[in-house]
Coordinates of C-alpha atoms in Angstrom, one line a residue:
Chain Z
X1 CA -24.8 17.5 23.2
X2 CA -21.7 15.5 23.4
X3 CA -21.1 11.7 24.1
X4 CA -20.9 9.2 26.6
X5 CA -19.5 5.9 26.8
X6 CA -21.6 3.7 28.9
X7 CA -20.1 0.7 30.7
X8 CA -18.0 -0.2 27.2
X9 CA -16.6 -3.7 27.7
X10 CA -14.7 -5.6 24.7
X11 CA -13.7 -9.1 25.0
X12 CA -11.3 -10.6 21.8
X13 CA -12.3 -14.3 22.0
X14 CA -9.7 -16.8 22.4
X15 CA -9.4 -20.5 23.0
X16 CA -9.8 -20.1 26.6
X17 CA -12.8 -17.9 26.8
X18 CA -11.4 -14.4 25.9
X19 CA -9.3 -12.0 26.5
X20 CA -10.9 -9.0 27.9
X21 CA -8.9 -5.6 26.4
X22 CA -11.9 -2.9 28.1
X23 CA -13.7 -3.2 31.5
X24 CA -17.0 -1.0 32.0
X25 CA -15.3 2.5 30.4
X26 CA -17.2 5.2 31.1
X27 CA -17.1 9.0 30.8
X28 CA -18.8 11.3 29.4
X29 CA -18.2 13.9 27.2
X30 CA -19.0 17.6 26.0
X31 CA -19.3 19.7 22.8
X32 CA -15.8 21.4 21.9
X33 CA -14.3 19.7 24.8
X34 CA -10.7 18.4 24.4
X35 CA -9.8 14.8 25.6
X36 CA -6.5 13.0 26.3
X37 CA -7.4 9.8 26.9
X38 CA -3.6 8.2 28.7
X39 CA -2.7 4.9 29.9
X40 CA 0.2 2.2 30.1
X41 CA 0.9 0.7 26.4
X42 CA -1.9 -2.3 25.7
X43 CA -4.7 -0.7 27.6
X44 CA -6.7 -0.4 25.0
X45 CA -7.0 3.1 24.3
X46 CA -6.5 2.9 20.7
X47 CA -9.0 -0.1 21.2
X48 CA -11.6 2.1 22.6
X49 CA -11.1 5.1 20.0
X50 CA -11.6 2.4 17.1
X51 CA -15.2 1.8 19.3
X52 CA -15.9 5.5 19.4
X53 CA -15.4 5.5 15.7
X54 CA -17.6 3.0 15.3
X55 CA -14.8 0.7 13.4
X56 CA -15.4 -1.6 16.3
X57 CA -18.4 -3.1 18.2
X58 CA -17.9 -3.5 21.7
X59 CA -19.0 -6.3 23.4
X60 CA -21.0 -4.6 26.0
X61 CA -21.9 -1.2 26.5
X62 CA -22.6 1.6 24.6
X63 CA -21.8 4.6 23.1
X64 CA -24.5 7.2 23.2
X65 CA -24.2 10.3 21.0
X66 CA -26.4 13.4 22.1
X67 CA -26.8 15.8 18.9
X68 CA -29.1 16.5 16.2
X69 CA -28.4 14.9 12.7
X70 CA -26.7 17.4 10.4
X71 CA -27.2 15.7 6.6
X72 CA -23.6 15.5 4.6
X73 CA -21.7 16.1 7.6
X74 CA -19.9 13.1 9.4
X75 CA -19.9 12.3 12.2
X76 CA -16.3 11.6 13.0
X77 CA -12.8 11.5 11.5
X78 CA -9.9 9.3 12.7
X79 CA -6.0 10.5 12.5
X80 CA -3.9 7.5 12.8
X81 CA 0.0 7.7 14.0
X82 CA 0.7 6.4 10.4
X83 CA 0.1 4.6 7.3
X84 CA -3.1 7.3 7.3
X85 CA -1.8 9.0 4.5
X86 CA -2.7 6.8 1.4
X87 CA 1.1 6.6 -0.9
X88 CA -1.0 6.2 -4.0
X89 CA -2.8 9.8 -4.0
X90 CA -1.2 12.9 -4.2
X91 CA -0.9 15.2 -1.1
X92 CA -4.2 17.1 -2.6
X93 CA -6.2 14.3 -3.5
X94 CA -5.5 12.4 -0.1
X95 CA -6.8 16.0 1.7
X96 CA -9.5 15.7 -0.6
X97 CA -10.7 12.1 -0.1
X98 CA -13.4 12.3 2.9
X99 CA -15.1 15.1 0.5
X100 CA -15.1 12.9 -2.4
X101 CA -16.8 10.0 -0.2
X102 CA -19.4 12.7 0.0
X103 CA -19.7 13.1 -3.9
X104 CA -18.4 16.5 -3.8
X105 CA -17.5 17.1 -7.2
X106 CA -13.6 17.2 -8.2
X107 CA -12.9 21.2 -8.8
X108 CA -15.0 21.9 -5.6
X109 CA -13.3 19.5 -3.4
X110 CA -9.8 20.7 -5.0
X111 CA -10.8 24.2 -3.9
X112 CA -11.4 23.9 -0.6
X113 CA -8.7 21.1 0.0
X114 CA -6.2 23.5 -1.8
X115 CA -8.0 26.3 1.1
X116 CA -7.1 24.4 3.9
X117 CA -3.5 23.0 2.6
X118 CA -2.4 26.5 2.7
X119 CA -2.4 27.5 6.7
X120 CA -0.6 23.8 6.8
X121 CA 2.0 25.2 4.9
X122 CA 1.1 22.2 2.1
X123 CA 0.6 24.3 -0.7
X124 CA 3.7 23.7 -2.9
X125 CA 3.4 20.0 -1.8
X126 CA 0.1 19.8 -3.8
X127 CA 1.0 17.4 -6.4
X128 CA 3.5 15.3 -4.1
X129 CA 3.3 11.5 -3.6
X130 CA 3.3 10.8 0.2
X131 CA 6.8 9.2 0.0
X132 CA 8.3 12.7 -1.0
X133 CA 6.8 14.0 2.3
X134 CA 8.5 13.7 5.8
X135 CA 6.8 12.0 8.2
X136 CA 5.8 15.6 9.9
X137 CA 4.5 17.2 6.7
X138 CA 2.0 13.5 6.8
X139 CA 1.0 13.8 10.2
X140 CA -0.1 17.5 8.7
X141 CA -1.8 16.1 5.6
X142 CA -4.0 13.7 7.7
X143 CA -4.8 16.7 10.2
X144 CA -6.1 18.8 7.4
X145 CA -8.1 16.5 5.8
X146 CA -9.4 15.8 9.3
X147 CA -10.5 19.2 9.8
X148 CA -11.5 19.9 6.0
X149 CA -14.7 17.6 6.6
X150 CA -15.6 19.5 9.1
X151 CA -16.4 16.2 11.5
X152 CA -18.8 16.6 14.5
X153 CA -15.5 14.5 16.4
X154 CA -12.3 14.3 16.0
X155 CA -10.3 11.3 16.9
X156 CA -6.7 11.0 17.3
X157 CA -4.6 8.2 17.5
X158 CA -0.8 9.2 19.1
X159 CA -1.0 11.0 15.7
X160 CA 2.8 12.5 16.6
X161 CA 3.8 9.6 18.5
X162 CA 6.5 8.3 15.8
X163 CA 7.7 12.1 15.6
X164 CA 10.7 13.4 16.7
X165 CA 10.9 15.9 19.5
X166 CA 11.0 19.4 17.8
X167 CA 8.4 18.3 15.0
X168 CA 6.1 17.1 17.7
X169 CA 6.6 20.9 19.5
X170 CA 6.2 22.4 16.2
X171 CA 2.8 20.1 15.5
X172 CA 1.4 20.4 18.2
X173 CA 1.1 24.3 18.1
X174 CA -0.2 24.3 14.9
X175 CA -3.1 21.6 15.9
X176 CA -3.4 24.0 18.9
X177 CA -4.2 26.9 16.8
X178 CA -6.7 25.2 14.3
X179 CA -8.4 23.6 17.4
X180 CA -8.9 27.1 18.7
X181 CA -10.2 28.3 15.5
X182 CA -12.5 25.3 14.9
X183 CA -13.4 24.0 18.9
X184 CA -14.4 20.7 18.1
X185 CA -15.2 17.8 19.8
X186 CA -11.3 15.7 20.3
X187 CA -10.2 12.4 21.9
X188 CA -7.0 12.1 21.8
X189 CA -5.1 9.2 23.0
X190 CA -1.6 9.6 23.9
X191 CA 1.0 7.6 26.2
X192 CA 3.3 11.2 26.2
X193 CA 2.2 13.1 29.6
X194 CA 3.2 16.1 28.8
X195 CA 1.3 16.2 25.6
X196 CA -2.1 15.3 27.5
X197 CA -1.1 18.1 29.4
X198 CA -0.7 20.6 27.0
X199 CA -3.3 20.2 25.0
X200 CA -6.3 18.7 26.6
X201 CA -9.1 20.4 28.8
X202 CA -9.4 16.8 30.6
X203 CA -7.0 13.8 30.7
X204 CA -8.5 10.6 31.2
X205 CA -5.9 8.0 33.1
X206 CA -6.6 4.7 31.9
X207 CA -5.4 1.3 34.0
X208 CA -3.5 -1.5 32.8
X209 CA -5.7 -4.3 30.6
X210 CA -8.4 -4.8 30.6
X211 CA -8.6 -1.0 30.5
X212 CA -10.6 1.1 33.0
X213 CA -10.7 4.5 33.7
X214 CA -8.8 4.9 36.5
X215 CA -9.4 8.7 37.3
X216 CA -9.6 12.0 35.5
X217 CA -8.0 15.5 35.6
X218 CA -8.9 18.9 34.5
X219 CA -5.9 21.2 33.7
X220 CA -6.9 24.9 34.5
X221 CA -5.2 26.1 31.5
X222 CA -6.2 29.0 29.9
X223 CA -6.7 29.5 26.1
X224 CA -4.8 29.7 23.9
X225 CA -2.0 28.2 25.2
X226 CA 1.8 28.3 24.8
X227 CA 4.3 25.6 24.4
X228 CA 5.6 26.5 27.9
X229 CA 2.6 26.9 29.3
X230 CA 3.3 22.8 30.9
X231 CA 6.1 24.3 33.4
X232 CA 3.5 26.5 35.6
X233 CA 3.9 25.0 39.5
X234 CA 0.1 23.8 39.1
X235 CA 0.4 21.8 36.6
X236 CA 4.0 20.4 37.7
X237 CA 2.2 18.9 40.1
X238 CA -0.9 17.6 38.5
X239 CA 1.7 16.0 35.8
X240 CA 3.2 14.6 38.7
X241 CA 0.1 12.7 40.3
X242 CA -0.4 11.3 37.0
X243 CA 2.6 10.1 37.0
X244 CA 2.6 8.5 40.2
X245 CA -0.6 6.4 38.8
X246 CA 0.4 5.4 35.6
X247 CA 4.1 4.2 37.3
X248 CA 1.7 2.0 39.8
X249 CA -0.5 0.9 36.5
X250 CA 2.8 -0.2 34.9
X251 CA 4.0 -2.2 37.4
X252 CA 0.8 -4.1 38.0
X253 CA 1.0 -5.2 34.0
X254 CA 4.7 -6.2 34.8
X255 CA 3.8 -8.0 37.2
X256 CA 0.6 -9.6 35.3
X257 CA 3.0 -10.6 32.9
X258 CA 5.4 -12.2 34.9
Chain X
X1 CA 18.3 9.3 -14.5
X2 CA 21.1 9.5 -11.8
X3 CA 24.3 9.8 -12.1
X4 CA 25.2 6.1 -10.6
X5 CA 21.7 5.0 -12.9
X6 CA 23.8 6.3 -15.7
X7 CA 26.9 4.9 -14.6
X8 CA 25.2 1.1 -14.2
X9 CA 23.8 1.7 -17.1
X10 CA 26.6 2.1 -19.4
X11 CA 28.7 -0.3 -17.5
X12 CA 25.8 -3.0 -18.4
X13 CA 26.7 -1.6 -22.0
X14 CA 30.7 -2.4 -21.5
X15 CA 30.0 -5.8 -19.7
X16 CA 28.1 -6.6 -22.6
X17 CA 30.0 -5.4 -25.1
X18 CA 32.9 -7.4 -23.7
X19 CA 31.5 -10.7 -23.4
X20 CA 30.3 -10.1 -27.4
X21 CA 34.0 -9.2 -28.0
X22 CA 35.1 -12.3 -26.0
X23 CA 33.3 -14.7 -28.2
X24 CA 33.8 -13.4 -31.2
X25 CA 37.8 -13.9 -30.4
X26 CA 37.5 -17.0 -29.5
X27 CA 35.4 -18.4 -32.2
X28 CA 37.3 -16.7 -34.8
X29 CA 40.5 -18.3 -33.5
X30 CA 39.2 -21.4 -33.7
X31 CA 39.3 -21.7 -29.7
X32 CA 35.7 -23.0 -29.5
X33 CA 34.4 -24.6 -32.9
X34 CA 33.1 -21.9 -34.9
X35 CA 30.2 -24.4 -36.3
X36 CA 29.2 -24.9 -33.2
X37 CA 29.6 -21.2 -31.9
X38 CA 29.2 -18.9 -34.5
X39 CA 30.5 -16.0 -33.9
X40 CA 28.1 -12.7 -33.3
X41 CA 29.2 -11.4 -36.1
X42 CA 27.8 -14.1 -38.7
X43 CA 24.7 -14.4 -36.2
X44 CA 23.9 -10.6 -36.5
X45 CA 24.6 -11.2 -40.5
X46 CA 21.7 -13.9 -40.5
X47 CA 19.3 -11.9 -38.4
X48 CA 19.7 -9.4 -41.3
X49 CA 19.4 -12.0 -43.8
X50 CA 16.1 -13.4 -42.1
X51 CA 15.0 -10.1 -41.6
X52 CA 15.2 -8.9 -45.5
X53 CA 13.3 -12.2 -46.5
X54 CA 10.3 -11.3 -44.3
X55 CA 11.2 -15.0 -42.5
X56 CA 11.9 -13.5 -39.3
X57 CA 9.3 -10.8 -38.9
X58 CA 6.5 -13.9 -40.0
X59 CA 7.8 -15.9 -37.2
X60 CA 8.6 -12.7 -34.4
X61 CA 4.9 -12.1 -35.0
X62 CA 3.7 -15.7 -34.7
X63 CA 5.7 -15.7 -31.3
X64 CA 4.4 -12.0 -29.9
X65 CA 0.7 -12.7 -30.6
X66 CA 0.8 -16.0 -28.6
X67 CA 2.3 -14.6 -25.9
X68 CA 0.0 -11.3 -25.9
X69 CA -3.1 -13.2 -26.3
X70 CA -2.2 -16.1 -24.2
X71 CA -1.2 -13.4 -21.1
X72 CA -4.7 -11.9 -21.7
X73 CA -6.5 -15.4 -22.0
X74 CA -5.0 -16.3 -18.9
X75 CA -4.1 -12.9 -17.1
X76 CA -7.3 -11.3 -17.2
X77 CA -9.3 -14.3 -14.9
X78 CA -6.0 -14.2 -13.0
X79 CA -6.1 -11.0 -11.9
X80 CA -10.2 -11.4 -11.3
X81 CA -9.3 -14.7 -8.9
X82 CA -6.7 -13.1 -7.6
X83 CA -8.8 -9.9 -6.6
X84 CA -11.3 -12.1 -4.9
X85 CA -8.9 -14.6 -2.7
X86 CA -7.3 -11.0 -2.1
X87 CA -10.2 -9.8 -0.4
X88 CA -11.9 -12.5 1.1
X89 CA -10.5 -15.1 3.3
X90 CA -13.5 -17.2 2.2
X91 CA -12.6 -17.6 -1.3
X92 CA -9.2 -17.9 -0.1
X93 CA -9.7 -21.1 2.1
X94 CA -12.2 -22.7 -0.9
X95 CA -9.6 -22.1 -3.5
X96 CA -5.9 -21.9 -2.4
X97 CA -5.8 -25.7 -2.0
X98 CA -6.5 -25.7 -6.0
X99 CA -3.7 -23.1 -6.4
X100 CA -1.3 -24.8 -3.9
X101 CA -1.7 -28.0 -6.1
X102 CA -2.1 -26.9 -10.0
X103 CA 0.5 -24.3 -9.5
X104 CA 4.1 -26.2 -9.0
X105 CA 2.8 -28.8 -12.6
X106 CA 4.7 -28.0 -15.8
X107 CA 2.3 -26.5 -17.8
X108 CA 4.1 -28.2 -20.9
X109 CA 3.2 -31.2 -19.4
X110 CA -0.5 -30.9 -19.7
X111 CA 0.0 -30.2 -23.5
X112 CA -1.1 -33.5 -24.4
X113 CA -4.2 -33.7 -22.0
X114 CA -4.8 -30.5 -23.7
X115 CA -4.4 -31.5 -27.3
X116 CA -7.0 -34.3 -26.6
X117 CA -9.7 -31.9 -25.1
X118 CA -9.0 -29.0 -27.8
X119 CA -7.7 -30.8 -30.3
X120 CA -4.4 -30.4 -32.1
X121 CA -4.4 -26.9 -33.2
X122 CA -4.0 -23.1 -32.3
X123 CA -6.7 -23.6 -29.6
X124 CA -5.0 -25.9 -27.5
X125 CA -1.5 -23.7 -27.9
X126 CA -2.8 -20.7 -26.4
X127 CA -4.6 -22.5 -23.8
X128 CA -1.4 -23.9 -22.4
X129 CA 0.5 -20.6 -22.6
X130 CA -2.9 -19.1 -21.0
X131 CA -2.6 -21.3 -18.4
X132 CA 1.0 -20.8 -17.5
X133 CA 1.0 -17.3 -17.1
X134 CA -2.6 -17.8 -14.9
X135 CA -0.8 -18.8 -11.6
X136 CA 2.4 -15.9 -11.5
X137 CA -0.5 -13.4 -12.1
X138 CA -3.0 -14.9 -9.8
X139 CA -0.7 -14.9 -6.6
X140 CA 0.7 -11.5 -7.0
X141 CA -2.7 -10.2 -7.4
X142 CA -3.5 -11.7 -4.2
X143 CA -0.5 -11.2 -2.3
X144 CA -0.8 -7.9 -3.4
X145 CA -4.0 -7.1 -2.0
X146 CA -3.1 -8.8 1.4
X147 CA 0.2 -6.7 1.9
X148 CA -2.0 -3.3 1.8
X149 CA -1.9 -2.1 5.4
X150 CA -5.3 -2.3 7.5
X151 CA -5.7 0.8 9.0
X152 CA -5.6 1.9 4.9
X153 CA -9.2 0.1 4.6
X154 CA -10.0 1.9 8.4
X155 CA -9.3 5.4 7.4
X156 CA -11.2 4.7 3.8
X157 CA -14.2 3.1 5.8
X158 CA -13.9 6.0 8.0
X159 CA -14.4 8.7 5.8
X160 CA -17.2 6.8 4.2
X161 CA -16.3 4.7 1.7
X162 CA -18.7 1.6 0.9
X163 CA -17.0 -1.2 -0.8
X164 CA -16.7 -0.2 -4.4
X165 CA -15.0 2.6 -3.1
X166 CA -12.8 1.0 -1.3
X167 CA -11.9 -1.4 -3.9
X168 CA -11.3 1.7 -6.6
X169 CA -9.4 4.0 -4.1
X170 CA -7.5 1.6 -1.5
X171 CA -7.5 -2.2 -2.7
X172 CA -6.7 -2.0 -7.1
X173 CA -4.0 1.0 -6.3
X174 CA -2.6 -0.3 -3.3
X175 CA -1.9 -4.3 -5.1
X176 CA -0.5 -2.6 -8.5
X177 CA 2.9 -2.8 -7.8
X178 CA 2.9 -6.7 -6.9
X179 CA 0.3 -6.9 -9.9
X180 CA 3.2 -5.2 -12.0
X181 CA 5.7 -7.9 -10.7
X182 CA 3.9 -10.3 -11.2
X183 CA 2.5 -9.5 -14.8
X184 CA 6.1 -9.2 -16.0
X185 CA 7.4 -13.3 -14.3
X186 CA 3.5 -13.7 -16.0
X187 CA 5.1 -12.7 -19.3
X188 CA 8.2 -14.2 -19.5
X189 CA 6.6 -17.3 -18.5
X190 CA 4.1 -17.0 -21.6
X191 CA 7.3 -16.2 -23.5
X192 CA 9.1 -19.5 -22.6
X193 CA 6.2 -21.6 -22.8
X194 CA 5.4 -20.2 -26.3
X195 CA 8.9 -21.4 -27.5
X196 CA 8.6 -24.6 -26.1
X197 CA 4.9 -25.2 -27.9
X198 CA 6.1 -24.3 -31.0
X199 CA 9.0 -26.2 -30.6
X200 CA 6.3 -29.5 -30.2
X201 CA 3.7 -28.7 -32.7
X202 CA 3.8 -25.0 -34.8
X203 CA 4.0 -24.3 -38.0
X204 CA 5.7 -20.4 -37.2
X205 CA 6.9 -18.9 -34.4
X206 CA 10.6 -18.4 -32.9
X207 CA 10.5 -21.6 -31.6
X208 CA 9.3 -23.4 -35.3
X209 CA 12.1 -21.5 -36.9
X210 CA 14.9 -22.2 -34.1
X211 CA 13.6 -26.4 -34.7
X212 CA 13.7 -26.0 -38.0
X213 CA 17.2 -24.6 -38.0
X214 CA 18.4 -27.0 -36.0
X215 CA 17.2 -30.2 -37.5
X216 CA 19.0 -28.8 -40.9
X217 CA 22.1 -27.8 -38.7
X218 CA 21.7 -24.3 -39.6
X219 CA 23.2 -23.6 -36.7
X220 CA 23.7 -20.1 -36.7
X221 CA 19.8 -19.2 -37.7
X222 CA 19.7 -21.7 -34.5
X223 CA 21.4 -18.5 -32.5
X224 CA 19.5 -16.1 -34.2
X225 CA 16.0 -17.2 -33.0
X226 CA 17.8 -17.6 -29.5
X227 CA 18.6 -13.9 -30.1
X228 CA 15.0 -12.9 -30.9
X229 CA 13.5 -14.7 -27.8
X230 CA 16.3 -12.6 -26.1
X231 CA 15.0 -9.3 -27.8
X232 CA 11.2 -10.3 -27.1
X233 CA 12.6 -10.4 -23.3
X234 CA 14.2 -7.4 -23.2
X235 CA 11.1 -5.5 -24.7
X236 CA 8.8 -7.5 -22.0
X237 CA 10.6 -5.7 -19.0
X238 CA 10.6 -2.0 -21.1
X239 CA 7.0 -2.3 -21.6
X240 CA 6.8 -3.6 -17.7
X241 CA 9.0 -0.5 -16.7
X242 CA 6.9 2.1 -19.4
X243 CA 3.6 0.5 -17.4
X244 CA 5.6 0.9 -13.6
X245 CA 6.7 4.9 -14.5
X246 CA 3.5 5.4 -15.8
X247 CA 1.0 3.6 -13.1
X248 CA 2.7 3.8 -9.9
X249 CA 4.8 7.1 -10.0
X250 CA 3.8 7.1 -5.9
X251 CA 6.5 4.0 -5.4
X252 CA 9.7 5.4 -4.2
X253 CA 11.6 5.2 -7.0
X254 CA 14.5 1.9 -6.3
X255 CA 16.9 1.5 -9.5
X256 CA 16.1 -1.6 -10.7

């Protein structure tokens, strides 16, 4: 069970022959395993997620999935950092929308979405229009209707990144707790460390483009975790190290540029 | 309604009421020529005159059902085209040339090439005013289509949706607004252009009865169809705004 990315290369054609955004990405991945996939900004992380998603072919490579077909269920659902949220639905409907893809009729679909608003603290925001929401209570609309699917992977896109510090903290506890009450498959992408670290079993470090992974880190943190959890000496220093490459990854595009 | 919507609003009433007030001074006094410039007064007395004798509401009807059935003669492929150079950059390379070109002519000035294809009659009226309001309508539809945010299409495509799906739940929602603007330049457009035909060649309509006025120096039923084509503008943008409130409650609501 699982996934693996084989040698996953992606070249944008230009004039003069192409630009190449992924170099021979590969990892491998397990059932109800949590990913942060982190790298300098235009490494083509958010690249490769649109290729796990199957939004985008890669050039070369492959992405092998290892699981059984289960019929009506999909097989993955994205969560964008915004503009995921569609402005024209209400709050219930937009929940609601990956089970209506799926012909689920309208008073069943409402019924569960309305189910898994509630934990979200959406409830009273039903009927809203997506402009009446801040750009937290989104982020939690696109989560839930994530989760309400019930996808065999969950892919994330810096879905906090344009949040501002004490949402993020808040968010990120409450994806925290329905991970642990759902342990799916994730790959998250993120350019904030101490996110990765939090959250993830595994962060991937990805170099500068074309993107490779450079090297990968476990974090033995116990579950469920705590918002502080980040500060214990052993992970200091992990955070560190990953530090240390991603300052040498961001020099090397700095100097690519120049 | 807000309190500083209210507060425009009735200042639009007093700014209004002024500039009524103004002119009827100074026609009264004899300031500007009183044949020339009636004052409102006498105009609103000859709207009631024209209204009584059934003259007004013959012509006001002449006038509306041009403009509705030349906006939906011309509106409905419009919004079609539109759709389709919207969504595919195919149709948009074949046909924008064609757009880029037809659009910028007077439509008035194709009346006579008109007239000679469809003959001198109703036919080749509404196909004029059709063909005015065909362009406003086309490139809002389009425009509005292409403004609608990608990753909108990824996250539909990624929960499924095939592409009559995603042309009910992202692409006709997500262009309404521009469609909205666009139908209401679409319909004043149709409104100016009906005018002007009738002007030329009509036998009824606001724009018959303002020529006819004229060419007897009735000056002040002159003003009064200038008044009505006024009116019919007015109720183009309430019907606009009833269709906006009623269509696209998600916009954030901007006082207009």
């Amino acid at each position: 069970m699982g996934f693996s990315c084989h040698d996953v290369g992606l070249v944008y054609p230009t004039r003069d022959g192409g630009l190449a955004a992924l170099d021979k990405v590969s990892f491998d991945q397990k059932d109800e395993e949590f990913l942060c996939i982190v790298g300098p900004s235009g490494c083509g992380k958010s690249t490769l997620l649109k290729i796990i998603a199957g939004l985008m072919a890669p050039t070369s490579g492959k992405i092998v999935l290892r699981r059984t077909s289960e019929k009506g269920r999909p097989l993955n659902s994205l969560v964008f950092q915004e503009h995921g949220v569609f402005p024209w639905m209400s709050v219930l409907d937009n929940a609601a929308i990956g089970l209506e893809m799926q012909g689920v009729s309208k008073e069943e679909r409402h019924r569960r979405a309305r189910a898994f608003l509630q934990p979200f603290g959406l409830s009273q925001f039903a009927s809203r229009y997506s402009h009446e929401l801040s750009v937290g209570m989104r982020q939690r609309v696109a989560i839930a209707r994530a989760f309400l699917t019930d996808p065999y992977m969950l892919l994330m896109d810096e879905p906090f990144g344009s949040l501002d510090a004490m949402t993020k903290l808040i968010l990120q506890k409450e994806l925290l707790r329905i991970w642990e009450e759902h342990k799916k498959l994730v790959v998250y992408v993120t350019h904030d460390l101490d996110e990765a670290v939090l959250l993830a079993d595994r962060v991937l470090i990805m170099t500068g483009r074309p993107g490779r992974i450079r090297e990968e880190f476990s974090i033995p943190l116990p579950r469920p975790r705590q918002l502080n959890d980040g500060n214990r000496p052993e992970i200091l220093r992990i955070k560190e190290r990953i530090w240390a490459i991603l300052e040498e990854e961001m020099g090397k595009s700095l100097e690519a540029a120049s | 309604m807000s309190r500083r919507a209210e507060r425009s609003t009735w200042l639009t009433i007093l700014l209004f009421a002024i500039a009524l007030g103004g002119w009827e001074v100074v026609s009264r006094t004899g300031v500007l020529p009183p044949f020339f410039f009636p004052p409102p007064s006498v105009i609103a007395v000859t709207l009631k005159r024209l209204l009584l004798s059934g003259e007004l509401l013959e012509h006001l009807g002449a006038t509306l059902g041009r403009v509705v059935f030349g906006f939906l003669l011309g509106g409905i492929p419009a919004y079609l085209i539109g759709m389709w150079m919207g969504c595919s950059p195919d149709a948009r390379r074949l046909l924008d040339p064609f757009v880029a070109a037809l659009h910028p002519v007077p439509k008035i000035s194709m009346l006579p090439i008109i007239m000679i294809v469809l003959g001198v009659g109703s036919t080749a009226r509404i196909a004029v005013i059709a063909l005015s309001t065909f362009f406003p309508l086309l490139i809002n539809t389009m425009a509005g289509v292409r403004q609608i945010h990608p990753i909108y299409f990824e996250v539909a495509r990624n929960y499924g949706a095939g592409r009559l799906q995603i042309l009910r739940k992202v692409v006709i929602p997500g262009s309404l607004p521009f469609v909205l603007a666009g139908a209401r330049v679409a319909l004043n457009v149709a409104l100016s252009l009906t005018i002007a035909v009738e002007l030329i060649t009509a036998d009824h309509g606001i724009g018959k009865m303002i020529w006819l006025a004229w060419q007897t120096l009735r000056i002040e039923d002159v003003y009064a169809g200038v008044v009505m084509a006024a009116a019919i503008g007015l109720g183009i943008r309430a019907v606009i705004q009833f269709l906006t409130h009623r269509l696209v409650p998600w916009q954030v609501e901007t006082h207009s």
